Structure formats: C-alpha cells, structure tokens
XYZ file of C-alpha atoms in Angstrom:
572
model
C 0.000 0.000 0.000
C 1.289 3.655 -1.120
C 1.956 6.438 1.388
C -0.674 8.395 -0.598
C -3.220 5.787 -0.065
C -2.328 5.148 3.826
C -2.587 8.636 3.940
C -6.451 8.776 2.132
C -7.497 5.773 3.866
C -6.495 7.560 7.439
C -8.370 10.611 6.400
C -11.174 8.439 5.543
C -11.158 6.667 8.861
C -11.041 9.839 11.025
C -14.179 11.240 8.935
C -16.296 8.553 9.412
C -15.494 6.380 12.044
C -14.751 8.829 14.361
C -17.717 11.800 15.407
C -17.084 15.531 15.186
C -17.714 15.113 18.789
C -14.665 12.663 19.446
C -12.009 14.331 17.238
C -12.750 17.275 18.965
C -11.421 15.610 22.427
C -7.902 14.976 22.907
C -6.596 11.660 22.371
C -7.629 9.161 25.434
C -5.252 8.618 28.283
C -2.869 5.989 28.423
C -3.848 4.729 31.588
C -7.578 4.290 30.162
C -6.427 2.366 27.323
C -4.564 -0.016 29.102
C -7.600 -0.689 31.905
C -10.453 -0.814 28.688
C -7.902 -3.604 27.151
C -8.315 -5.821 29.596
C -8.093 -9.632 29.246
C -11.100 -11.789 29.237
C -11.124 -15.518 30.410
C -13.196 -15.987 27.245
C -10.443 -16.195 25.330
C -10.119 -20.100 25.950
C -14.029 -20.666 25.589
C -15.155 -23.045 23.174
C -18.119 -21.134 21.169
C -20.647 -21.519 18.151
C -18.894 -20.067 14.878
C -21.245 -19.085 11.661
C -19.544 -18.283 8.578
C -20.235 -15.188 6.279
C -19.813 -16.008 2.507
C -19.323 -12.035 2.061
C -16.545 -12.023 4.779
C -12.391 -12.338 3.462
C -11.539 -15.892 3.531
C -9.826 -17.475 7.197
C -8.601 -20.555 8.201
C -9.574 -22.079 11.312
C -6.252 -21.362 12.635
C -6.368 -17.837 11.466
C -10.096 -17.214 13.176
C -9.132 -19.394 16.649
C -5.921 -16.862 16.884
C -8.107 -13.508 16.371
C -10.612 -14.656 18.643
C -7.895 -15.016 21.189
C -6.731 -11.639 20.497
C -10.266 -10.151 20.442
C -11.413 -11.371 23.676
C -7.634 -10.449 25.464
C -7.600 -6.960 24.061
C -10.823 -5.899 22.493
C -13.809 -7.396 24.139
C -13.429 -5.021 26.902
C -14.381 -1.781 24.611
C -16.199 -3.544 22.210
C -18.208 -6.292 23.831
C -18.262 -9.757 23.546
C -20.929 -9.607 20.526
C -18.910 -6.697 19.055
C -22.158 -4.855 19.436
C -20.416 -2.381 21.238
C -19.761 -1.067 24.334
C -17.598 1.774 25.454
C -16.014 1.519 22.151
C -18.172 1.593 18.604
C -19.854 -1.309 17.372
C -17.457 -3.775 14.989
C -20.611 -6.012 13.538
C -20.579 -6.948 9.404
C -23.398 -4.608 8.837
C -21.000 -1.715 9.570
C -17.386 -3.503 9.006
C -18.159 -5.467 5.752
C -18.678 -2.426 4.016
C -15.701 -0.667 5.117
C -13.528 -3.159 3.654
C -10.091 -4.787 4.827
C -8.192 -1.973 4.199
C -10.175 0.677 5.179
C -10.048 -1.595 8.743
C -6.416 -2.085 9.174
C -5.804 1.521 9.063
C -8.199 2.068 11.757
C -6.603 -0.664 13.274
C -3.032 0.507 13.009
C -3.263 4.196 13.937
C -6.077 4.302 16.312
C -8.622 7.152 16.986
C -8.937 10.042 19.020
C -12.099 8.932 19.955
C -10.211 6.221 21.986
C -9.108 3.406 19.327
C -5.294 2.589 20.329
C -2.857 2.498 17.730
C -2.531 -0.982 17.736
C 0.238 -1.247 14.823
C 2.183 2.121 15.165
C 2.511 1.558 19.056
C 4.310 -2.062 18.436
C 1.727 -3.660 19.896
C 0.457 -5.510 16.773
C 2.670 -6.379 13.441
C 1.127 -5.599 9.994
C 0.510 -9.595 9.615
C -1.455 -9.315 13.319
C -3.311 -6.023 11.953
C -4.371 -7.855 8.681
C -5.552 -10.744 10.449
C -7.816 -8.660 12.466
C -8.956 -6.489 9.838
C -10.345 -9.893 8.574
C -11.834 -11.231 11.943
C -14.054 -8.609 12.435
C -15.689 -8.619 8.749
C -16.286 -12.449 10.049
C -19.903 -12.873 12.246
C -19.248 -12.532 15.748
C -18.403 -16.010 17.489
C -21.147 -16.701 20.505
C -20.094 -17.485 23.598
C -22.395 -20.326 25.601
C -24.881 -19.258 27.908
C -24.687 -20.446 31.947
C -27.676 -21.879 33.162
C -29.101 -22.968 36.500
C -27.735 -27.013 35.396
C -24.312 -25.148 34.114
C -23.679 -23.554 37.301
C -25.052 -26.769 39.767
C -21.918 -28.605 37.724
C -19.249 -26.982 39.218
C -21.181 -26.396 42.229
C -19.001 -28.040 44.834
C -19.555 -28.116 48.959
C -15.649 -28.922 50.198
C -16.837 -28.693 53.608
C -20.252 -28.900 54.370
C -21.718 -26.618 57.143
C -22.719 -29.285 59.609
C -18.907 -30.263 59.571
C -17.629 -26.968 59.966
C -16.836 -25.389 63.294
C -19.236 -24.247 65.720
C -16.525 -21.843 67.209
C -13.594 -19.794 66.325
C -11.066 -22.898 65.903
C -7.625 -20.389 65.478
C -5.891 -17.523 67.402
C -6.213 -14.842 64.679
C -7.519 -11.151 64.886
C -10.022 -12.049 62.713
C -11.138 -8.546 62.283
C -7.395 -7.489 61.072
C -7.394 -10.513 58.807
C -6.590 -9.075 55.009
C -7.542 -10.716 51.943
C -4.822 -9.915 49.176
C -5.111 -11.233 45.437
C -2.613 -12.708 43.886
C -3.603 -11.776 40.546
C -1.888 -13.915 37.887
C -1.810 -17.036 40.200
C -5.539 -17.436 40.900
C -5.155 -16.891 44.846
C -5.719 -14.966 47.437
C -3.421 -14.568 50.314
C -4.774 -14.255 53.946
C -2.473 -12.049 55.882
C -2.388 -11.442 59.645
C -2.561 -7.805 60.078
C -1.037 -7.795 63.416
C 1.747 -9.965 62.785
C 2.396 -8.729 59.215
C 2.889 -12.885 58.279
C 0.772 -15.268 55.480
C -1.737 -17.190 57.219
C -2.201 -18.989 53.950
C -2.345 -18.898 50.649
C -5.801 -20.256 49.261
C -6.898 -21.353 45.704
C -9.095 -19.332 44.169
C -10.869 -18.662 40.377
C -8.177 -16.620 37.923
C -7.712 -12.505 38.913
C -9.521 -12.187 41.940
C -11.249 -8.530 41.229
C -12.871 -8.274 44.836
C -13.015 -9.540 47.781
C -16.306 -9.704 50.204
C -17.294 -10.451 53.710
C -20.366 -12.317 55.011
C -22.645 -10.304 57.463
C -21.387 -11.973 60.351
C -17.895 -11.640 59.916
C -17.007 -15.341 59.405
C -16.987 -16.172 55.398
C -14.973 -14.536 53.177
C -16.124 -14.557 49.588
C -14.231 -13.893 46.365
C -14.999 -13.923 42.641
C -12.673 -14.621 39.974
C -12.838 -12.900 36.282
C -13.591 -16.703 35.071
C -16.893 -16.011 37.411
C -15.249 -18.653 40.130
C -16.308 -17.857 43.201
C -14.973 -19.019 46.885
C -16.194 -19.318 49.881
C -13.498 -19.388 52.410
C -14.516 -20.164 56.570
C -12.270 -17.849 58.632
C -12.948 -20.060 61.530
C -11.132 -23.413 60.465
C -7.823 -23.642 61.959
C -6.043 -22.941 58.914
C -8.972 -20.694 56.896
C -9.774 -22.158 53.623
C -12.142 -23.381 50.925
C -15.390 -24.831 52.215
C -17.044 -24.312 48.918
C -16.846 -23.169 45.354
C -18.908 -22.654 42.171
C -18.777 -21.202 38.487
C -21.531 -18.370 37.621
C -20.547 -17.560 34.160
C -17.475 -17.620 32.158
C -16.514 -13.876 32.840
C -17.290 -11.848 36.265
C -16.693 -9.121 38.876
C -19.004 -8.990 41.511
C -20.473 -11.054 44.869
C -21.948 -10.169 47.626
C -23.854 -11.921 50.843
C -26.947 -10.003 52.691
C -26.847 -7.836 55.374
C -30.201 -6.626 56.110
C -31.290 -7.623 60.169
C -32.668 -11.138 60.159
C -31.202 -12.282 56.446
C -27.769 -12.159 57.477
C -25.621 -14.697 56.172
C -28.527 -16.409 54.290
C -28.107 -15.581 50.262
C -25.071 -14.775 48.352
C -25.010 -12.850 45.101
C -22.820 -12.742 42.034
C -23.032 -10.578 38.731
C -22.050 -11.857 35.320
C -19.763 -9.976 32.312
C -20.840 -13.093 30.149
C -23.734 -14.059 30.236
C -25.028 -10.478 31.481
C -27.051 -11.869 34.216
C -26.788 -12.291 38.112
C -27.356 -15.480 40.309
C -28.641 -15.748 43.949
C -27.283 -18.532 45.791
C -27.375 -20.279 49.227
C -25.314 -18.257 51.704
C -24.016 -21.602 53.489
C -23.222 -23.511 50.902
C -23.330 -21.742 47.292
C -26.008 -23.750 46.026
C -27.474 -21.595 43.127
C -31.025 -20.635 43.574
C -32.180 -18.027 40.970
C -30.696 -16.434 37.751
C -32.051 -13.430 36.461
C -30.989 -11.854 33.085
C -29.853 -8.011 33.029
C -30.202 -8.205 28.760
C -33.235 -5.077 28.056
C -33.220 -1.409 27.126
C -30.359 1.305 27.705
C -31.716 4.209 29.548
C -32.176 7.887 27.849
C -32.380 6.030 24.351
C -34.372 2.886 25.088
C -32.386 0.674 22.491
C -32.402 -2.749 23.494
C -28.681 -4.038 24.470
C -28.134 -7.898 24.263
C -24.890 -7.684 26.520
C -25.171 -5.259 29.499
C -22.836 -6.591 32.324
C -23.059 -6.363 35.611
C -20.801 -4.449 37.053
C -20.729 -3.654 41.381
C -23.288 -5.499 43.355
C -23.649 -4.115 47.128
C -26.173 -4.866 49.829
C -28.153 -2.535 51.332
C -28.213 -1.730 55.250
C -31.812 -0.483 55.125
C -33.903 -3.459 53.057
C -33.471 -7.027 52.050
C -32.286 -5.994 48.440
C -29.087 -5.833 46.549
C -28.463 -2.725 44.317
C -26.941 -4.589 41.491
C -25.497 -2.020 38.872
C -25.839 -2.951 35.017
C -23.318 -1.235 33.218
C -24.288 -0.835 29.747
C -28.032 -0.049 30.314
C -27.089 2.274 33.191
C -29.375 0.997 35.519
C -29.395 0.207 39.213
C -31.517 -2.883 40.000
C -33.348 -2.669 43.540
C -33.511 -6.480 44.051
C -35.699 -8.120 46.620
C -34.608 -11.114 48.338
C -37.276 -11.767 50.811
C -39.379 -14.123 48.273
C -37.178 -15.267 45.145
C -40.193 -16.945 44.311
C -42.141 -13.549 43.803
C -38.943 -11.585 43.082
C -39.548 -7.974 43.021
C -36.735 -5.409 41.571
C -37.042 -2.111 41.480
C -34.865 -0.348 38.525
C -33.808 3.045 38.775
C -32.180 4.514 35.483
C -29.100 7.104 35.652
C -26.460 6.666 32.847
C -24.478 3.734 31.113
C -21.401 1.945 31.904
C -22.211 2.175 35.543
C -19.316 0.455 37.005
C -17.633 0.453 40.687
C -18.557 2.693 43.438
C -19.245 2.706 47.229
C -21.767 3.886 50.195
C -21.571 7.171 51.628
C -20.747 7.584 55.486
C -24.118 7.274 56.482
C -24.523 3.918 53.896
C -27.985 5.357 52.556
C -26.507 6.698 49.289
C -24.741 4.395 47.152
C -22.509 6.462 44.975
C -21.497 4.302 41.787
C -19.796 5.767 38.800
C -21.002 5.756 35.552
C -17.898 5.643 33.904
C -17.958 6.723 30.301
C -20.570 8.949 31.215
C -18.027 11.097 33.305
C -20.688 10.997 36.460
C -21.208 9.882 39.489
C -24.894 8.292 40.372
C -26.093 8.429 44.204
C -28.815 5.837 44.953
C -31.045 6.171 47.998
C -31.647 3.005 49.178
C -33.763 3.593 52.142
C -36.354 5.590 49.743
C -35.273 3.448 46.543
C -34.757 6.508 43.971
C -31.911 8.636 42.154
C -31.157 10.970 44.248
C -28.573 12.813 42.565
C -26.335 12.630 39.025
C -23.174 14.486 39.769
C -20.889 15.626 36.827
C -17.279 14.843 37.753
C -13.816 14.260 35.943
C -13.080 11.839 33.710
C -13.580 8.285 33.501
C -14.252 8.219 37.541
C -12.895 5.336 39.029
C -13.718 5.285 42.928
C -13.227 1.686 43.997
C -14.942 2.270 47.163
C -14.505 5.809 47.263
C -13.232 7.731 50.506
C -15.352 8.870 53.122
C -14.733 12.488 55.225
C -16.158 15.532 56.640
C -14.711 18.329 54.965
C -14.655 21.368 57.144
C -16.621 23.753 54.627
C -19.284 21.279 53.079
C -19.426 18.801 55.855
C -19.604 14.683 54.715
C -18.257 14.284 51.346
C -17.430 11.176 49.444
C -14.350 11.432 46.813
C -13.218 9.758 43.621
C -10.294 9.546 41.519
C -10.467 9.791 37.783
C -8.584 7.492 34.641
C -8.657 10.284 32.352
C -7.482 12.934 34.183
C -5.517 14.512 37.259
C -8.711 15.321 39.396
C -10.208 13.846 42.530
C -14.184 14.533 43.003
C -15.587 15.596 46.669
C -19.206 15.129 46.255
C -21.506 16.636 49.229
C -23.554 13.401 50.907
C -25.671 15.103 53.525
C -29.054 16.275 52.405
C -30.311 17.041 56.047
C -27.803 19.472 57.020
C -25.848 20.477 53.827
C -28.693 20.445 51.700
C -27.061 23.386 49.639
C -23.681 20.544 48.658
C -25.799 17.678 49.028
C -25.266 15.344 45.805
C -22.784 18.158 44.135
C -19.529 18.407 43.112
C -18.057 20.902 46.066
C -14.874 20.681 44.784
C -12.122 19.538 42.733
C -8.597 18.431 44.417
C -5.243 18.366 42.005
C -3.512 14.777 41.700
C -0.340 13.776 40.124
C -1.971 12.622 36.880
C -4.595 10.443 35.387
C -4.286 6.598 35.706
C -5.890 6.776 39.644
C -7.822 3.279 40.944
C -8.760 3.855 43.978
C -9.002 6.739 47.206
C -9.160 5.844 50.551
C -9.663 7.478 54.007
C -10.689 6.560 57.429
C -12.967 7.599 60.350
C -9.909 7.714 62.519
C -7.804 9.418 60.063
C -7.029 13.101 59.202
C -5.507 11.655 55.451
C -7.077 10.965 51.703
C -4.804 8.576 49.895
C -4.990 8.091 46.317
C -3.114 6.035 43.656
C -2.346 6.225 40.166
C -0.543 2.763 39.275
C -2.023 3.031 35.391
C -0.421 6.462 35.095
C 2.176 6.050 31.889
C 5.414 7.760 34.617
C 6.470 4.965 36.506
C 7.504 8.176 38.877
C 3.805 8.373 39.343
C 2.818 4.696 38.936
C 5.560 3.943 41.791
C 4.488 6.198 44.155
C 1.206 6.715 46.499
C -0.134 10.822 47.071
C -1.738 12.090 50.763
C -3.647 14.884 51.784
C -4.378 16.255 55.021
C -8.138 16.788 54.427
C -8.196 19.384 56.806
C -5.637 21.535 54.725
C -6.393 20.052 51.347
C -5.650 23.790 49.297
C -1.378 22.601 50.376
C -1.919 20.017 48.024
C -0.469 16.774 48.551
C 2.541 14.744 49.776
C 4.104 12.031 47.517
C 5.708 8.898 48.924
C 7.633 6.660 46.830
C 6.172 3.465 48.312
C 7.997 1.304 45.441
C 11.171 2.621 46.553
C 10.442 1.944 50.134
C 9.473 -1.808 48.820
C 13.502 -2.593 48.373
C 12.241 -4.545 45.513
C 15.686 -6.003 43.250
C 15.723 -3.703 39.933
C 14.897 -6.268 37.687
C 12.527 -4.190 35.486
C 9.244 -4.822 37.021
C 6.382 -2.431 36.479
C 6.481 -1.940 40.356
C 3.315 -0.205 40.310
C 1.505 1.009 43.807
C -2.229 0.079 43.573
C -4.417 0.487 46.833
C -4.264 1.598 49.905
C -6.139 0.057 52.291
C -6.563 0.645 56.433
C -6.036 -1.713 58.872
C -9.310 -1.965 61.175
C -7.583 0.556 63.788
C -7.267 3.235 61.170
C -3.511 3.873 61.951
C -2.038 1.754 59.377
C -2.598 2.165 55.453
C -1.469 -1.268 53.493
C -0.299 -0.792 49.688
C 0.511 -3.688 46.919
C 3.301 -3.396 44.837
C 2.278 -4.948 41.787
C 5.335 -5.996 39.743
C 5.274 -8.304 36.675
C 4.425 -12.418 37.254
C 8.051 -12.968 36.774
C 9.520 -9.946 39.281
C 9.543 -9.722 42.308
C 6.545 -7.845 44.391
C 5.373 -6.430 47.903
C 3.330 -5.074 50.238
C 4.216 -1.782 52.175
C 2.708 -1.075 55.515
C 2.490 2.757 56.143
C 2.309 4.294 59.542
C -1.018 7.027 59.009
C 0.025 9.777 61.165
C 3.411 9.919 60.661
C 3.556 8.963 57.133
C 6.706 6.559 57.810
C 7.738 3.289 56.432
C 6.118 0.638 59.122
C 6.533 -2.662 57.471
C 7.612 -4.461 53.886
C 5.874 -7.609 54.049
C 8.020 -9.924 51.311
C 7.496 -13.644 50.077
C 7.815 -15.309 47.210
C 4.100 -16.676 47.325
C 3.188 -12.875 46.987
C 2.722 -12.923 42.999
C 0.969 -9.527 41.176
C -0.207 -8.664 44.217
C -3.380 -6.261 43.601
C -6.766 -5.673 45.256
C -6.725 -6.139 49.248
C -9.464 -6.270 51.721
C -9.085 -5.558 55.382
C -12.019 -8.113 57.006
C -13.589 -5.548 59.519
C -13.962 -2.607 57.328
C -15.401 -4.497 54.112
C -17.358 -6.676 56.505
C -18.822 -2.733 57.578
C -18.497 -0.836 54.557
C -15.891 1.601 56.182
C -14.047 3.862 53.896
C-alpha cells in the first residue's frame, strides 16, 4: 500500500469512524487504554462459529488466533458480541462495508475517539493487523450461555456446614485478617494484620477482582474474572475453601446479605458473560435463581443484548441488593425476601455504571457511571436517584473515601482514569442540603491513571493512587492529603522505593491503599510483573513513615486487598 493511499485511507477513517464530537477531544489517556484492554477468560471458551460467505476468507487457525486476540484486548471496549460497548460497534453490517483496508488503518493508527494504535505503538505487526482487519468482517463467534444445570456442575460443597466449626477454631484477629489477590496465580493470600505474616495462601478462580465479607464476619467470599467464586470459613484452623462454584465464564461482583434477620442467608454474584446475576445459598453456594440483566439502555431505550453487571452491594436499610448494570445504566433494587415472587425495582441514571461505594451514612450508594463522566447516588432507604453528579473523567472510585470536609461537611471522593482530578461530592441532604449530591470541589492529583481513594474515620488523610499512570515516577508512588488543609496540596511517597524490591525491570506499580481496622495503618501492593519480584508496604497514618515491607515469594501480582472488619462494615 502507497503512502498516498495510507494517507487517504487515514483521512477516511477519522471522517467517518470517528464523530465531530470525538475528534474534537484529545486523544484518550494511556492509563484508560490499558484498563479498557483488559483480558477476558473468554479467550479459551469453546463457542458456536457461523460463517459469512461475504466475509475475506480465514482458516480455522487464522479465526481461533483472532478470537484469542479479540477477547484479550478488544472485548473489553467492544463487547463480547462486538455490538459495542464503550467503544463503537465492529458487527458486518457496519465492518463489511468498510472493507479490509479501510479496517487495518483504523486498526493501526487508532482514533482520538479512543481506538489505540494498535500497529504504530508495536503492539500488533502488519501480519497481526491484517488478520484482524479480517476477523471482524467475520460474524461474531457466541459465547455459551450459563444456566441454572451449568452452574449446579461446578457447584461443589468442600466442607459442608454441619462439619464446619461451631466456634472460632484459630488464634487470629479475625477482624485485622486481610484478603490480598494474587492476581496472575488465581489466589488470594490471607495475611495477619497484626503480625504482618501469610496465614495462607488459598486457591481461588483466575484474577480475583474483589473480595467480600459475610454479614457476620465469618466467610470470606471472592470472585474470579472466570466467574469462580470461593467461599473461604475464617474459623477453620487454617482458613480455607469450604465451597466453590462457576456463575458464568466472565465476572466481577459477589456479595452476601446484610439486612437484620437475612444475614448470612443468600449470596449474590453478577455476570460480564452471560449479562445476568445469580442468587445462591449463603451456606453452601447452592445456586437458587438467575435473572438476566439483557433489556433497554436508559435515555435512548435501544435494546442491548450484553449489558454486564458491574458492582453489586447490599443494602443496610432493606433485604435488596443494588446490582449495577453497566451498559443499560441501571441500578436494580432487588428483593430477596421471596425469590419466588422476586420484586426489583430499577432506577435509570447513565451507562457503563461500574464500581462505586456507600456514603458515610450507607444510605446513598454512589457508583460511577464511567464513560458517562458521572457519578450516580442511589437512595436506598427511599429506593430513587437521588442525585447525578458531573465529575472528571472516567471516575474510578473503587470504594470511594469517606470524610467531613470542614466547609461542606460529609463528602465522598473519587479519583479519575482520564485525568488529574479527585471529586468531593456533598452526601448530607439534612444538614448540607445546599452541597448535598454536588460536586463541592475539585482536588489536584499527580496525573490520570488513579484506581482507587481511601480514608478513614480515625484518620485526618485521603490517599490516592495512580498505578495506570504512563510515569512509573507516578505509577511507583502513592499521594496524601491532610483533608483538613487540602488547598497545600499533597505529599508524595515513593512506596515502590520503600518496597527494596531487586531492579529487575518490574512495572512496580503502587495500587491500593487500604486501612487496617484501627485506622492507623494504610497497606499498599506493589504490583510488579508475574516474573519480578513484588510487595506489600505497611504505612504508619500519622506519621507517614515506612512501618513494614511484608516480602514472600508466594506474593505474585499482588493487587486488590481487603481488610475483614472494614469491608465486613463498609468503612471507607
């Protein structure tokens, strides 16, 4: 191909593929790039193929490689239909006519609107571009769907609950316990907060994204991206497995109930693929009801055949779970009192709703709809919207960060992807009604590329990351605040540094910070490459000093980590 027609074919890309609206915006962040590219476990699925006598010719070896590649870097913009989802829809209606070298253009120098350069940045070679440029003109693969019979296969009790303990059977601070995933290993790690040591390292589904605590304090329950879920008894001797089961192929969310008098009882997971949710047994994971999130986005009321669920939390004032569908942007009020009669409740705010956390009062769930650049607060005692808060962009809160700020009183904060910003939002209608469900104010990070914020009751600090900024200077280091004084700016602390980590070229990237239950310690991961060497860093709050390295060679990609007593009571 000519420079003249690279050149035209370029031009033609920009003009069409790309809206006035998009090439107007600067070019997306690196550190949003690299979270929408995301892996999927469906990479490895087995699924129903069709084939498209208008689509360029493929061999079976050519269309298993580019599903591989589609599902480990594209399926997270595009969807697993390629009927879009953040990023445009890639269907043969629309690609077909485009042509294959229209496509690899697109392909190899990206969009403003958000396409990376897949070619140009080195990630792909013209061969890998070309074979793409032919995948997509192909009909979308189609994944299997998980049904009640699919998920009862892999259900499996390890220990059933009449053989469990009927008392605390170890020495451990239960309470301090933290839950730390070993991302690329498929584990968790249990850690002794008060000792700093590994209580044990415990099998788990691949990527652990959360971690979540049963009502009462004793089960700890975690959900792989490959939808595997554990259930692990924190009163065994030596806490482990007591049971396990599969949801879906692809997941992010579980949850148990809280509300007085159902504690303990149900457990809840959400599903990427299929986009549904299942209630199961709270004592042994037996699956009890699915319930499909597939319907209508909200504003345009087209119908979306792949909306994932995204956060799932329980709420302190009814026996529901909000469960948050991302692409429809809606929050489903779910009833768990008859699953029989199920009764949901859906309140509409804006797509790609995706992680968030309760405010300090846990009435308002505040859960950000990503690609929408706001932040939705959801009343759960009254079960309505009660506020859609412009903020930064691409808001990614975690849990968010709980304080009262000394002008607008109780505020709950979030970092942003795509920019430098963190988000105060007022939470407290009855006596800042004036800030209440508002963006009060905007504090100045170190750059975009922030996961999470955290703060504590006991604490006077706001901690923030930014471990998908592109400056390992900013990736490797962890920023404070003193909320009281929050116009100095902040303090930077190279956390990585502190690690003593060999230099063997590892990422080394600080990801977050958690409290101990006291509120005097804040816990980071050092998240280095499968092959490098990683760690966790123990900060002292107050002082802001180097406490603790915790070091092992168990500790692989250490990422997410969940202190038992404050996600067993929402505190953050």
């Amino acid at each position: 191909m000519t420079a003249k027609r690279i050149a035209r074919l370029v031009a033609l890309a920009a003009a069409t593929l790309v809206s006035a609206t998009a090439m107007a915006q600067k070019p997306v962040a690196e550190a949003e790039k690299n979270y929408q590219a995301g892996g999927s476990p469906l990479a490895e699925v087995p699924m129903y193929q069709s084939t498209n006598p208008k689509a360029p010719k493929m061999t079976q070896a050519e269309f298993d490689r580019a599903r591989q590649i589609y599902f480990e870097r594209c399926a997270g913009c595009h969807g697993v239909l390629r009927k879009g989802a953040t990023g445009k829809p890639l269907t043969p209606d629309i690609t077909l006519g485009k042509g294959t070298d229209y496509l690899k253009v697109f392909i190899a120098y990206g969009s403003p609107a958000g396409m990376p350069n897949w070619q140009t940045s080195g990630e792909f070679d013209e061969a890998t571009v070309d074979l793409m440029a032919r995948y997509i003109q192909q009909d979308p693969p189609t994944p299997p769907e998980w049904s009640l019979a699919d998920a009862k296969n892999t259900w499996k009790v390890i220990v059933p609950p009449e053989k469990r303990p009927t008392k605390k059977m170890n020495k451990y601070n239960l309470e301090n316990i933290f839950s730390t995933t070993l991302r690329d290993t498929g584990e968790v790690a249990l850690i002794d907060g008060d000792t700093k040591e590994i209580i044990n390292i415990v099998k788990t589904g691949y990527a652990v994204h959360i971690s979540r605590m049963s009502a009462s304090g004793r089960y700890l329950f975690v959900i792989g991206r490959d939808a595997k879920i554990n259930m692990i008894d924190l009163w065994m001797e030596k806490p482990d497995n007591v049971a396990e089961i599969r949801v879906g192929l692809e997941a992010r969310s579980v949850d148990t109930s809280k509300f007085k008098g159902y504690e303990d009882k149900l457990a809840i997971a959400g599903s990427y693929w299929p986009p549904q949710f299942t209630i199961m047994d709270g004592d042994t994971l037996e699956p009890l009801k699915i319930v499909s999130t597939r319907g209508m986005v909200v504003g345009t009321q087209e119908y979306h055949p792949e909306p994932r669920v995204a956060s799932i939390v329980a709420s302190h004032y009814k026996p529901e779970f909000l469960v948050n569908v991302k692409e429809t942007g809606k929050t489903l009020l779910v009833d768990y009192s008859n699953l029989k009669a199920l009764k949901m409740t859906e309140i509409g705010s804006a797509p790609f709703l995706h992680d968030g956390g309760w405010d300090s009062s846990k009435r308002y769930f505040m859960v950000a709809a990503n690609n929408s650049n706001k932040i939705a607060a959801i009343d759960a005692k009254d079960g309505e919207l009660a506020g859609l808060v412009e903020v930064g962009k691409i808001p990614h809160p975690g849990r968010g960060a709980n304080f009262v700020h000394p002008t607008y009183g109780p505020v709950w904060a979030t970092g942003h992807l795509g920019d430098e910003t963190i988000s105060l939002i007022g939470t407290d209608p009855k006596k800042h009604k004036q800030y209440a469900f508002k963006e009060v104010a905007k504090i100045k990070g170190p750059g975009g590329g922030a996961l999470f914020v955290k703060s504590h009751p006991k604490s006077k600090n706001l901690w923030s990351d930014a471990p998908l900024n592109p400056d390992p200077k900013v990736s490797q280091s962890i920023v404070v605040y003193d909320i009281n004084n929050l116009d100095k700016g902040y303090k930077t602390l190279p956390i990585a540094e502190w690690a003593g980590l060999p230099d063997d070229g590892g990422a080394k990237r600080v990801v977050q910070p958690e409290y101990n239950k006291a509120g005097d310690e804040v816990w980071f991961a050092v998240w280095s490459a499968k092959d490098k060497a990683s760690a966790l860093v123990v900060v002292d709050d107050k002082t802001l000093k180097l406490k603790k390295v915790i070091k092992d060679p168990r500790l692989i990609t250490p990422t997410g980590h969940f202190n038992v007593y404050n996600t067993q009571h929402d505190v953050y």
